[in-house]
XYZ file of C-alpha atoms in Angstrom:
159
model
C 0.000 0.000 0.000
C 2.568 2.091 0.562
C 4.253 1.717 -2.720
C 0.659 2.538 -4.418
C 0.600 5.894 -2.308
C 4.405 6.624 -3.373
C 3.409 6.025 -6.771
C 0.792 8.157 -6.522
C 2.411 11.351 -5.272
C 5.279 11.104 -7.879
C 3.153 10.878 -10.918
C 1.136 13.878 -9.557
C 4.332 15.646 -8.790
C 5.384 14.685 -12.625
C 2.175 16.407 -13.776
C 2.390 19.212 -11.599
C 6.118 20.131 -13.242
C 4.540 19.236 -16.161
C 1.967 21.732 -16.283
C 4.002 24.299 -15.160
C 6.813 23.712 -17.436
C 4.369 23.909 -20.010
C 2.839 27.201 -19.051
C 5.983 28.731 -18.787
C 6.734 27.625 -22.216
C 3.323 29.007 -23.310
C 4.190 32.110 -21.837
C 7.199 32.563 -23.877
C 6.161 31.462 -26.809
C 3.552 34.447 -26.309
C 5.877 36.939 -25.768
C 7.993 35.701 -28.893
C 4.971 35.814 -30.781
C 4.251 39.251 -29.473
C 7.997 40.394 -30.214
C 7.855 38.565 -33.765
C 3.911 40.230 -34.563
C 5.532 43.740 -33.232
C 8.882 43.340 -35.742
C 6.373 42.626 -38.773
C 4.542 45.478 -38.393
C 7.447 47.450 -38.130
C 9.592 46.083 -41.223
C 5.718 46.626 -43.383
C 4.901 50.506 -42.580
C 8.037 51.902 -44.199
C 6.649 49.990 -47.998
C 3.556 51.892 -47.632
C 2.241 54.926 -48.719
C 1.751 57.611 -46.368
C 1.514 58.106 -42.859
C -1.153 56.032 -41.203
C -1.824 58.658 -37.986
C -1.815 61.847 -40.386
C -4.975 59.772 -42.454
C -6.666 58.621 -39.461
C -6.433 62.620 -38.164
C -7.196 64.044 -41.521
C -10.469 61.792 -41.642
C -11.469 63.267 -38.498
C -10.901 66.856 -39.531
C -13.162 66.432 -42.931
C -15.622 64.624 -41.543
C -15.237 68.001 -39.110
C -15.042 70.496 -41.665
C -17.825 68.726 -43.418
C -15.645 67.920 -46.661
C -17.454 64.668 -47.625
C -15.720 64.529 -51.116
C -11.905 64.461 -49.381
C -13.409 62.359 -46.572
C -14.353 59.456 -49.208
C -10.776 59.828 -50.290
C -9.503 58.861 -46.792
C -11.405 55.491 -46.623
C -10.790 52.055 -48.183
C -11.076 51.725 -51.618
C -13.811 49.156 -51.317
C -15.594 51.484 -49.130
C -15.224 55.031 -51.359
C -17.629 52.714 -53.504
C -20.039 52.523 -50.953
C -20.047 55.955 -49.295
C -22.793 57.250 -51.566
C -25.133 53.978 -50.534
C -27.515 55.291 -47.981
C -27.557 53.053 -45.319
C -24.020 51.366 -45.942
C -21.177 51.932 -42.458
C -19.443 54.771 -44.355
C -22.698 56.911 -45.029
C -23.387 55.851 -41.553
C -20.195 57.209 -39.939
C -20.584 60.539 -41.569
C -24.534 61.227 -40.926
C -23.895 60.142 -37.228
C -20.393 61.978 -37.196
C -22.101 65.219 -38.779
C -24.716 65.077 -36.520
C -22.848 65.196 -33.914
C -20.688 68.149 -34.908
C -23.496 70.273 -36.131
C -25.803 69.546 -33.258
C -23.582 68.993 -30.374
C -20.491 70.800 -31.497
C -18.459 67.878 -30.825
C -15.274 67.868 -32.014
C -12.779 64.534 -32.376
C -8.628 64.964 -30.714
C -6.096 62.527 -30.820
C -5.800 60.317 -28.047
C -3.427 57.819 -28.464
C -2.356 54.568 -30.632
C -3.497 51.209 -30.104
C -2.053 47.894 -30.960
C -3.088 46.451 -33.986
C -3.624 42.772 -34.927
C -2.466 42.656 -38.190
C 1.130 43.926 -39.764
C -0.765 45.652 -41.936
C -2.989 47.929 -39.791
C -2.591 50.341 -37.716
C -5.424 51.454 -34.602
C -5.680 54.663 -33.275
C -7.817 56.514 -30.527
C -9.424 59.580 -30.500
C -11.272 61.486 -27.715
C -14.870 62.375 -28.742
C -15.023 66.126 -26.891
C -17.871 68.444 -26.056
C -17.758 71.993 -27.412
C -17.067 73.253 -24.106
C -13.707 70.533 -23.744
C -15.107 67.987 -21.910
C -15.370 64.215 -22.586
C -18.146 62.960 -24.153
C -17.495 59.032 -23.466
C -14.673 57.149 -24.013
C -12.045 57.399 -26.702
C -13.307 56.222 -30.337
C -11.418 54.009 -32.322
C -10.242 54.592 -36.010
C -8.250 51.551 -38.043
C -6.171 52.163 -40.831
C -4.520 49.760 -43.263
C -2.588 49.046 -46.144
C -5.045 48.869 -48.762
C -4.678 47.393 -52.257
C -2.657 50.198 -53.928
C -0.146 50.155 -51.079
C -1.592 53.507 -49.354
C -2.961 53.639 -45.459
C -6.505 54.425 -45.918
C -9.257 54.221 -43.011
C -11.033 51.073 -42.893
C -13.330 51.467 -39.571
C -13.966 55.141 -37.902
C -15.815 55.004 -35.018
C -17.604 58.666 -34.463
């Protein structure tokens, strides 16, 4: 009996180092992956077009200014075909994003950037204000990406 209870405790001590060997192999095979994903992105911006951040900004100030014919320009070339659709996301994101500068005098400031899940893309944040500077609710996201021609162009703006 004794030997069964010996037995026992060493193949739960083998699984216990087992598991934990294992999760600290997960873990840094996570952070490898993270270090590998972060390289990727930074050896594909410099091929493409443009500054990401300056067209994620300069959507925001059109859709401000109320420029809907540069705005198009700053989305996805799949989506300029759909901005004119009523009821399609981009004819969406301008209606709701005029509204709210026209009725509410909100105005949209860079926040910060995010991290993006593709080499490719690119996520930033921007602070949704009142007219009088305060917050109005948290920080809206804006992704950019690579798009067919090799240019950063906006492919979701939150408003």
């Amino acid at each position: 009996m004794f030997n069964k209870l010996k037995e026992k405790a060493e193949g739960a001590g083998k699984r216990a180092a087992t598991t934990a060997t294992r999760k600290a192999a997960e873990k840094a095979a996570g952070k490898a992956a993270e270090k590998i994903s972060d390289a990727r992105i930074k050896s594909k911006t410099p091929e493409a077009k443009g500054d990401p951040k300056e067209i994620a900004i300069k959507a925001y100030e059109l859709l401000q200014k109320g420029d809907h014919k540069e705005w198009v320009k700053t989305l996805s070339l799949y989506l300029q075909e759909k901005a004119d659709v009523k009821g399609s996301t981009p004819s969406f994101w301008w209606s709701t994003g005029r509204h709210y500068v026209e009725d509410y005098g909100v105005y949209y400031e860079f926040h910060k950037e995010g991290k993006a899940e593709f080499p490719n893309q690119r996520k930033f944040f921007f602070k949704r204000k009142n007219s009088d500077g305060s917050d109005r609710g948290s920080p809206v996201p804006c992704t950019v990406r690579v798009d067919d021609d090799g240019g950063w162009r906006v492919e979701q703006q939150s408003v």
